[in-house]
mmCIF file of C-alpha atoms in Angstrom:
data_model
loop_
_atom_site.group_PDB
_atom_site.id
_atom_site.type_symbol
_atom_site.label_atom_id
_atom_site.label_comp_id
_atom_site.label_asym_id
_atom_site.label_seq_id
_atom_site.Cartn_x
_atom_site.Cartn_y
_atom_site.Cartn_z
ATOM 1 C CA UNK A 18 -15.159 -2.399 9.975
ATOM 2 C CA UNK A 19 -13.023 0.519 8.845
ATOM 3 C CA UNK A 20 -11.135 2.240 11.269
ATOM 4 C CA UNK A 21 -9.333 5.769 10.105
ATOM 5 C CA UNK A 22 -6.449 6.698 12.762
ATOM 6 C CA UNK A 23 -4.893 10.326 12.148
ATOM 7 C CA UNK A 24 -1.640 10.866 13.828
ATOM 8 C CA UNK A 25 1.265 12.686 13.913
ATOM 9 C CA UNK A 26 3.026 9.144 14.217
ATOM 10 C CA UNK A 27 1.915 6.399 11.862
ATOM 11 C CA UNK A 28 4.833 4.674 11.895
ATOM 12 C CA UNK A 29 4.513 4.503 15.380
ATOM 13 C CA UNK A 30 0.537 2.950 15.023
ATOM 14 C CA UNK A 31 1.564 0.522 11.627
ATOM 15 C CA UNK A 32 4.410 -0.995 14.425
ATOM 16 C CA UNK A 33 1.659 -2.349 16.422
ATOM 17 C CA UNK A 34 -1.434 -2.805 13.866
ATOM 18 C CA UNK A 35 1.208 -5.053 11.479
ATOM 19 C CA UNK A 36 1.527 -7.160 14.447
ATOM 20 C CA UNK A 37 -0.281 -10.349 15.748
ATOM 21 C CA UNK A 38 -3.897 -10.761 15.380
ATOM 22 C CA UNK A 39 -4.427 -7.506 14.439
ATOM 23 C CA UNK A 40 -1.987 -7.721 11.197
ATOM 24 C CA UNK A 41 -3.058 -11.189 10.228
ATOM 25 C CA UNK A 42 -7.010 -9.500 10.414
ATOM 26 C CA UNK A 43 -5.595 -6.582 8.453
ATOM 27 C CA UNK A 44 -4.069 -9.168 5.938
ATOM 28 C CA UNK A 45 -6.734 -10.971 5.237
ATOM 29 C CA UNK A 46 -9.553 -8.055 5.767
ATOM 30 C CA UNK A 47 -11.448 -8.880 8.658
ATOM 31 C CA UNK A 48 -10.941 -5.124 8.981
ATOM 32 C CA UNK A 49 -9.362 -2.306 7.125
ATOM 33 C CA UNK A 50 -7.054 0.391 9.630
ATOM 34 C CA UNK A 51 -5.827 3.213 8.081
ATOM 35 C CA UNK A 52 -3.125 5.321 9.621
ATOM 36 C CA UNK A 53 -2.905 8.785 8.211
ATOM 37 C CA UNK A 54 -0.288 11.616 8.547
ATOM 38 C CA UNK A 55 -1.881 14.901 10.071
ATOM 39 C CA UNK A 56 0.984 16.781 8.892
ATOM 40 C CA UNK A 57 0.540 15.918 5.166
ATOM 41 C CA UNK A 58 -2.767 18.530 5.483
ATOM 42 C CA UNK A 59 -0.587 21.606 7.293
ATOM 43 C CA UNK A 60 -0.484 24.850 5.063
ATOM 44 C CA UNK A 61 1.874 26.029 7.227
ATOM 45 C CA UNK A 62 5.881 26.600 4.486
ATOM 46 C CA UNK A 63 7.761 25.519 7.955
ATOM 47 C CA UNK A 64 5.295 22.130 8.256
ATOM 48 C CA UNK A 65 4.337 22.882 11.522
ATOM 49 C CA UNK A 66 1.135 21.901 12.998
ATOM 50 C CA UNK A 67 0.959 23.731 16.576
ATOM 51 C CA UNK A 68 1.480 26.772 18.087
ATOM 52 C CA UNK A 69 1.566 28.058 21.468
ATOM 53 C CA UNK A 70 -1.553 28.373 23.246
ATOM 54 C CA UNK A 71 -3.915 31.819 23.637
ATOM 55 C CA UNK A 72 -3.779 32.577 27.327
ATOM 56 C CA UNK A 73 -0.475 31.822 27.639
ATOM 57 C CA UNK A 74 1.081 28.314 29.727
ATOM 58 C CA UNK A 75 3.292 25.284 28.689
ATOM 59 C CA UNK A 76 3.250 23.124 25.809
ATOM 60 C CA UNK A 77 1.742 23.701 22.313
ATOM 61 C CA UNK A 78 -1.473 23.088 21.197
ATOM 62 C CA UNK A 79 -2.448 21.275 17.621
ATOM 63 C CA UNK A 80 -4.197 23.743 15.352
ATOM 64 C CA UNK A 81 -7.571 23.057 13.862
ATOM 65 C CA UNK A 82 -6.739 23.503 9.878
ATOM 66 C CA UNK A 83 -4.243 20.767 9.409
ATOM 67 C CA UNK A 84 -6.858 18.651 11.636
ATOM 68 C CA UNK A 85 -10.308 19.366 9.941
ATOM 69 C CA UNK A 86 -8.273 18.885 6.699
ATOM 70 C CA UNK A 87 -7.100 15.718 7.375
ATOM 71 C CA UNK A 88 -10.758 14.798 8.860
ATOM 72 C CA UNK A 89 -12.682 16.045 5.995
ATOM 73 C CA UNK A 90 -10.071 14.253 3.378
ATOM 74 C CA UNK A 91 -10.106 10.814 4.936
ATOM 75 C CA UNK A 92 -14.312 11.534 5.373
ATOM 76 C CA UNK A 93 -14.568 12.326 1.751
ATOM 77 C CA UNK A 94 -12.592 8.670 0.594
ATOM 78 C CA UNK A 95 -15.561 6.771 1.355
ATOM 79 C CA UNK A 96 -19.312 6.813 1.351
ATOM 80 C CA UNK A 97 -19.361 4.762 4.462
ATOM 81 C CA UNK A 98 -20.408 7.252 7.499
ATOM 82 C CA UNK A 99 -18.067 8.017 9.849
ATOM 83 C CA UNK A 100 -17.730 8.185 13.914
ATOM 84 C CA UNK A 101 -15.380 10.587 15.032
ATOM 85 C CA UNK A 102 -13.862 10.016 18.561
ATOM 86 C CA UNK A 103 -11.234 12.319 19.434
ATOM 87 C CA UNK A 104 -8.945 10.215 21.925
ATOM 88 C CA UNK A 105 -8.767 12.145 25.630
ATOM 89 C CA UNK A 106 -8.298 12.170 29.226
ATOM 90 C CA UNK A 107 -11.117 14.168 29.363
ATOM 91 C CA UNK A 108 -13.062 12.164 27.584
ATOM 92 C CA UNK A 109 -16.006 9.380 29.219
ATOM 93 C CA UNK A 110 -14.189 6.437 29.971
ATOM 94 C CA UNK A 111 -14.060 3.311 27.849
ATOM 95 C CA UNK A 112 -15.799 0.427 28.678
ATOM 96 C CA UNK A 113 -16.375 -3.253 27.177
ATOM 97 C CA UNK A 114 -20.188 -2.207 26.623
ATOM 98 C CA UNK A 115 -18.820 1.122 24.566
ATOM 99 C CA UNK A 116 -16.564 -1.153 22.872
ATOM 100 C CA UNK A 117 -19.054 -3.298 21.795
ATOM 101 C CA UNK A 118 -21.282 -0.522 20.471
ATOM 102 C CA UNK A 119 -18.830 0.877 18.839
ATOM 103 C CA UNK A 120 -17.929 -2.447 16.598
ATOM 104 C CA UNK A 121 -21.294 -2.255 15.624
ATOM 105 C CA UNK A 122 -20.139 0.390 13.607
ATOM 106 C CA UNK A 123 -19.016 0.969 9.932
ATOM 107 C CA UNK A 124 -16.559 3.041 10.432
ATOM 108 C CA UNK A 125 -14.688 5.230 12.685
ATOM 109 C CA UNK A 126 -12.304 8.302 12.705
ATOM 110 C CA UNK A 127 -9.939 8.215 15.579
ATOM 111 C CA UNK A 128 -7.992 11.549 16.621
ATOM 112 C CA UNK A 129 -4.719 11.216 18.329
ATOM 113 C CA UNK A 130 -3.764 14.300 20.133
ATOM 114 C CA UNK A 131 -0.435 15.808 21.038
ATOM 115 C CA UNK A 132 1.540 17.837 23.240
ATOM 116 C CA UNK A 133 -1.203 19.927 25.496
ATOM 117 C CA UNK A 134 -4.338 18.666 23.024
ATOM 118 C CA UNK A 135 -5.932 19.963 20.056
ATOM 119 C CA UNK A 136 -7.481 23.234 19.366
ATOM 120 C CA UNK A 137 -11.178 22.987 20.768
ATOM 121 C CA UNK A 138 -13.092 24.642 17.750
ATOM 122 C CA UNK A 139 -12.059 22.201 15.708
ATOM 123 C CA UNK A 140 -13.459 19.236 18.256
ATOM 124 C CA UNK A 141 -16.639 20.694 18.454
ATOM 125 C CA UNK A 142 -17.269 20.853 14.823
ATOM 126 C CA UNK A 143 -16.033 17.310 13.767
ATOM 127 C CA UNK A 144 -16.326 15.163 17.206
ATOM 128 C CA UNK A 145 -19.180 13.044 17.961
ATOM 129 C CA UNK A 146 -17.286 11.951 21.151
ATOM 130 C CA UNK A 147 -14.441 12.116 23.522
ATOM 131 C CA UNK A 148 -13.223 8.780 24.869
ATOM 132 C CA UNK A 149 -10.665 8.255 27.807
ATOM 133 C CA UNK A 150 -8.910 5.117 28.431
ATOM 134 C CA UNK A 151 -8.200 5.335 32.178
ATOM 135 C CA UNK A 152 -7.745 8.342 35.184
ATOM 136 C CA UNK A 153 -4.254 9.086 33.945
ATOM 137 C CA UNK A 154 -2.340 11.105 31.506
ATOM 138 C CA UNK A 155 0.017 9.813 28.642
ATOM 139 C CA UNK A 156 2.041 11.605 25.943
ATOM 140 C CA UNK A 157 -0.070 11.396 23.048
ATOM 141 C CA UNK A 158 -2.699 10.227 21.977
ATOM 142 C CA UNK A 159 -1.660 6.734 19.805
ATOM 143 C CA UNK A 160 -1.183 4.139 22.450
ATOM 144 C CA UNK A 161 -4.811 5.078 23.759
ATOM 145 C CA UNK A 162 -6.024 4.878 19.623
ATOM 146 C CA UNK A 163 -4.158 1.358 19.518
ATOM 147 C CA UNK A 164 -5.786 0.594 22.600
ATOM 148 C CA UNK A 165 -9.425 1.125 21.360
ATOM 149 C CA UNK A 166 -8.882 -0.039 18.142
ATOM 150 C CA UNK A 167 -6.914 -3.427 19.425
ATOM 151 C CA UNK A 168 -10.416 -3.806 21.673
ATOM 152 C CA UNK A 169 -12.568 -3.195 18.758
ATOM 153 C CA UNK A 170 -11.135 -5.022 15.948
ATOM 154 C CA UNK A 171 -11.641 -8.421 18.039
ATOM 155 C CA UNK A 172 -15.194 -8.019 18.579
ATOM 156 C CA UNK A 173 -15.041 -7.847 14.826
ATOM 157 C CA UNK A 174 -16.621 -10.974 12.545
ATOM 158 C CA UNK A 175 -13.426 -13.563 11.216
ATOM 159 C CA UNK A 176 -10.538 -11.493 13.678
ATOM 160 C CA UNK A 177 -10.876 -14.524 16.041
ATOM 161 C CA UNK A 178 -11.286 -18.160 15.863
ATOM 162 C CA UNK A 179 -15.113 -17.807 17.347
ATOM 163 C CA UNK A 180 -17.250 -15.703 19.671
ATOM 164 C CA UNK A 181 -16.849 -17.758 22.278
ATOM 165 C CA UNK A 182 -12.823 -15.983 22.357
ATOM 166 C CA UNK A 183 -14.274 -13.103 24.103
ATOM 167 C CA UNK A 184 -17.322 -13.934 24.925
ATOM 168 C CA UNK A 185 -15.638 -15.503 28.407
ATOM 169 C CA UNK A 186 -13.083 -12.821 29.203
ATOM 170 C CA UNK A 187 -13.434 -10.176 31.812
ATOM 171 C CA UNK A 188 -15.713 -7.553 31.517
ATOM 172 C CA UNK A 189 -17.748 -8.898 28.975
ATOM 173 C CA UNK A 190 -20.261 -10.169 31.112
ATOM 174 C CA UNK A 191 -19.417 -7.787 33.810
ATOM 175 C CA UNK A 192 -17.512 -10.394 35.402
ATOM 176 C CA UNK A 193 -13.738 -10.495 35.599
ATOM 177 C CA UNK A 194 -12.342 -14.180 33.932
ATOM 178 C CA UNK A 195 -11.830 -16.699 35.773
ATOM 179 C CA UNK A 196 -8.180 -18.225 36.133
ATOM 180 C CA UNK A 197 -6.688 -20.266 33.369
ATOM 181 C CA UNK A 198 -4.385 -23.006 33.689
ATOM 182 C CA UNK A 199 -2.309 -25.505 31.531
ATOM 183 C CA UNK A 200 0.685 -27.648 31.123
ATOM 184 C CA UNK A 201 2.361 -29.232 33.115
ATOM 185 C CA UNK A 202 -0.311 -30.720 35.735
ATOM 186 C CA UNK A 203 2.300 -29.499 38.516
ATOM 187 C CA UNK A 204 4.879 -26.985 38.539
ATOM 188 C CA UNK A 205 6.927 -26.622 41.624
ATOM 189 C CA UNK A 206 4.903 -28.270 43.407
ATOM 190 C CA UNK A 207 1.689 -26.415 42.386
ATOM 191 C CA UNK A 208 -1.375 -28.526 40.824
ATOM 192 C CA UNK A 209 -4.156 -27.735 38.701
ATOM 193 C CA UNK A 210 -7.385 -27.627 40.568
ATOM 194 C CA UNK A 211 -8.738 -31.153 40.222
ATOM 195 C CA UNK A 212 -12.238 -30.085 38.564
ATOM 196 C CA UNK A 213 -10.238 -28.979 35.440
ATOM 197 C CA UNK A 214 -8.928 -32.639 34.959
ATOM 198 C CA UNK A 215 -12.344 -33.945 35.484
ATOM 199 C CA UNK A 216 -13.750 -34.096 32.088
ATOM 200 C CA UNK A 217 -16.836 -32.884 33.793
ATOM 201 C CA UNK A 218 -17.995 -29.899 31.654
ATOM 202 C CA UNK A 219 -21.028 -28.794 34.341
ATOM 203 C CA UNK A 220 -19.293 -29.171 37.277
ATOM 204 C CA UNK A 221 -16.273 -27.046 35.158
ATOM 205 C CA UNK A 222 -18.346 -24.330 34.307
ATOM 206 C CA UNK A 223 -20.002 -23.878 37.531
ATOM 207 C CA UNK A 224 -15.991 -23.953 38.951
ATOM 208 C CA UNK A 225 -15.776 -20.980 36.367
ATOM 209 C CA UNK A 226 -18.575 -19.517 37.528
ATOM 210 C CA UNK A 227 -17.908 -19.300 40.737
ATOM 211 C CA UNK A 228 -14.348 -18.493 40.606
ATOM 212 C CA UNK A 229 -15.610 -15.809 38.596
ATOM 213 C CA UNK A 230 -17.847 -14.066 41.148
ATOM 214 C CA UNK A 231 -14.811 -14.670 43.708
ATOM 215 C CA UNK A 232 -12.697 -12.391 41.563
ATOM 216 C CA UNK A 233 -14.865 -9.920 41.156
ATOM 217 C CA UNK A 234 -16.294 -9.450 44.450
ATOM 218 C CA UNK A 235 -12.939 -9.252 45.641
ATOM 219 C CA UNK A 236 -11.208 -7.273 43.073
ATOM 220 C CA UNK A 237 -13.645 -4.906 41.810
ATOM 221 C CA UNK A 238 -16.730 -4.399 44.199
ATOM 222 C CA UNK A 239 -18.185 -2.181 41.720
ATOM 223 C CA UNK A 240 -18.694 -4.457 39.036
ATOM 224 C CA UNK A 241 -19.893 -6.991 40.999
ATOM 225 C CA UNK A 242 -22.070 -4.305 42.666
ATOM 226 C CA UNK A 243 -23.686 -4.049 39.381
ATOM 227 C CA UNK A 244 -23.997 -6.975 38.289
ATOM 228 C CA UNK A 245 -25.478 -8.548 41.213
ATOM 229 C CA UNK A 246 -28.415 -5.345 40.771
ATOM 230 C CA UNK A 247 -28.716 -6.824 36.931
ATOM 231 C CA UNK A 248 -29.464 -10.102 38.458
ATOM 232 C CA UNK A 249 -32.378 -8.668 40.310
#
């Protein structure tokens, strides 16, 4: 898996992807990230890379030549093909399912936007799709690219120990985890349910199970809506 991010702020994205289980992955290469400086591609004497928008209103918008030069560079350093997601609130939002489709793929071009977004002729001729992290707004669009790539990268072959790392979290499923426990026995007078000192690996999973379908119906109706219907 190669994953291209262009930003305005690479520093910003090598802080986190240098990190963790995402640097060690990087240093061994379980997968290549590349962070690359939209600015580098501007043709603009003063550097700049926005200008105020047509129409007139706040902010500045990111102009499409330093953009689609930076895209078509970073396309034209590989053979492998390349998915272009340009990172938005307006975009559909991200799901574990997406997530895993997406590490299915050989490579992807992630688009960090700034101040009021990007100028939309150059979306529509190098996007292949917008993708929101959540119903909210942030300041740019790295943490979201960190976000998706962090979720991708560990669905990736050698970033963890084994399958079986993710394949019982939340959402994978389309259940939400259930709660994890570990030393001491009892803190503060709390205990570990007794099944999870039992040895018993059935009557554990089922405990999972069900604690499992607890959460969920409780927490998030709609995922256990639609689960329950995939069931059927």
């Amino acid at each position: 898996m190669v994953i291209e991010i262009a930003t305005l702020f690479p520093e910003m994205c090598e802080a986190v992807l240098s990190e963790s289980i995402l640097g060690r992955a990087r240093a061994k290469g379980a997968i290549t990230v590349n962070c690359h400086q939209i600015r580098d591609y501007t043709t603009d004497r003063h550097n700049r890379v926005d200008d105020s928008p047509f129409g007139g209103g706040m902010g500045m918008v990111m102009q499409a030549q330093p953009v689609f030069d930076c895209w078509k560079a970073v396309r034209e350093q590989s053979e492998l093909p390349m998915h272009t997601i340009y990172l938005s609130p307006k975009g559909k939002t991200l799901t574990q399912n997406r997530v895993r489709e997406l590490a299915e793929l050989p490579r992807l071009f992630l688009l960090c936007g700034h101040y009021e977004g990007v100028d939309q002729r150059v979306l529509d001729r190098i996007c292949d799709e917008e993708i929101s992290i959540g119903d909210y707004v942030v300041t740019g669009g790295e943490l979201p690219a960190l976000i998706l790539t962090d979720a991708v990268a560990r669905m990736c072959e050698n970033v963890l120990p084994s399958p079986d790392a993710y394949e019982e979290e939340s959402h994978f499923s389309g259940l939400l985890e259930y709660p994890q426990y570990t030393r001491p026995e009892n803190w503060e007078g709390e205990t570990v349910p007794a099944v999870l000192l039992s040895g018993h690996h059935r009557k554990i999973a089922e405990w999972r199970q069900e604690q499992s379908l607890a959460l969920t119906r409780e927490r998030r109706p709609d995922l256990y809506a639609k689960w329950s219907k995939q069931q059927e």
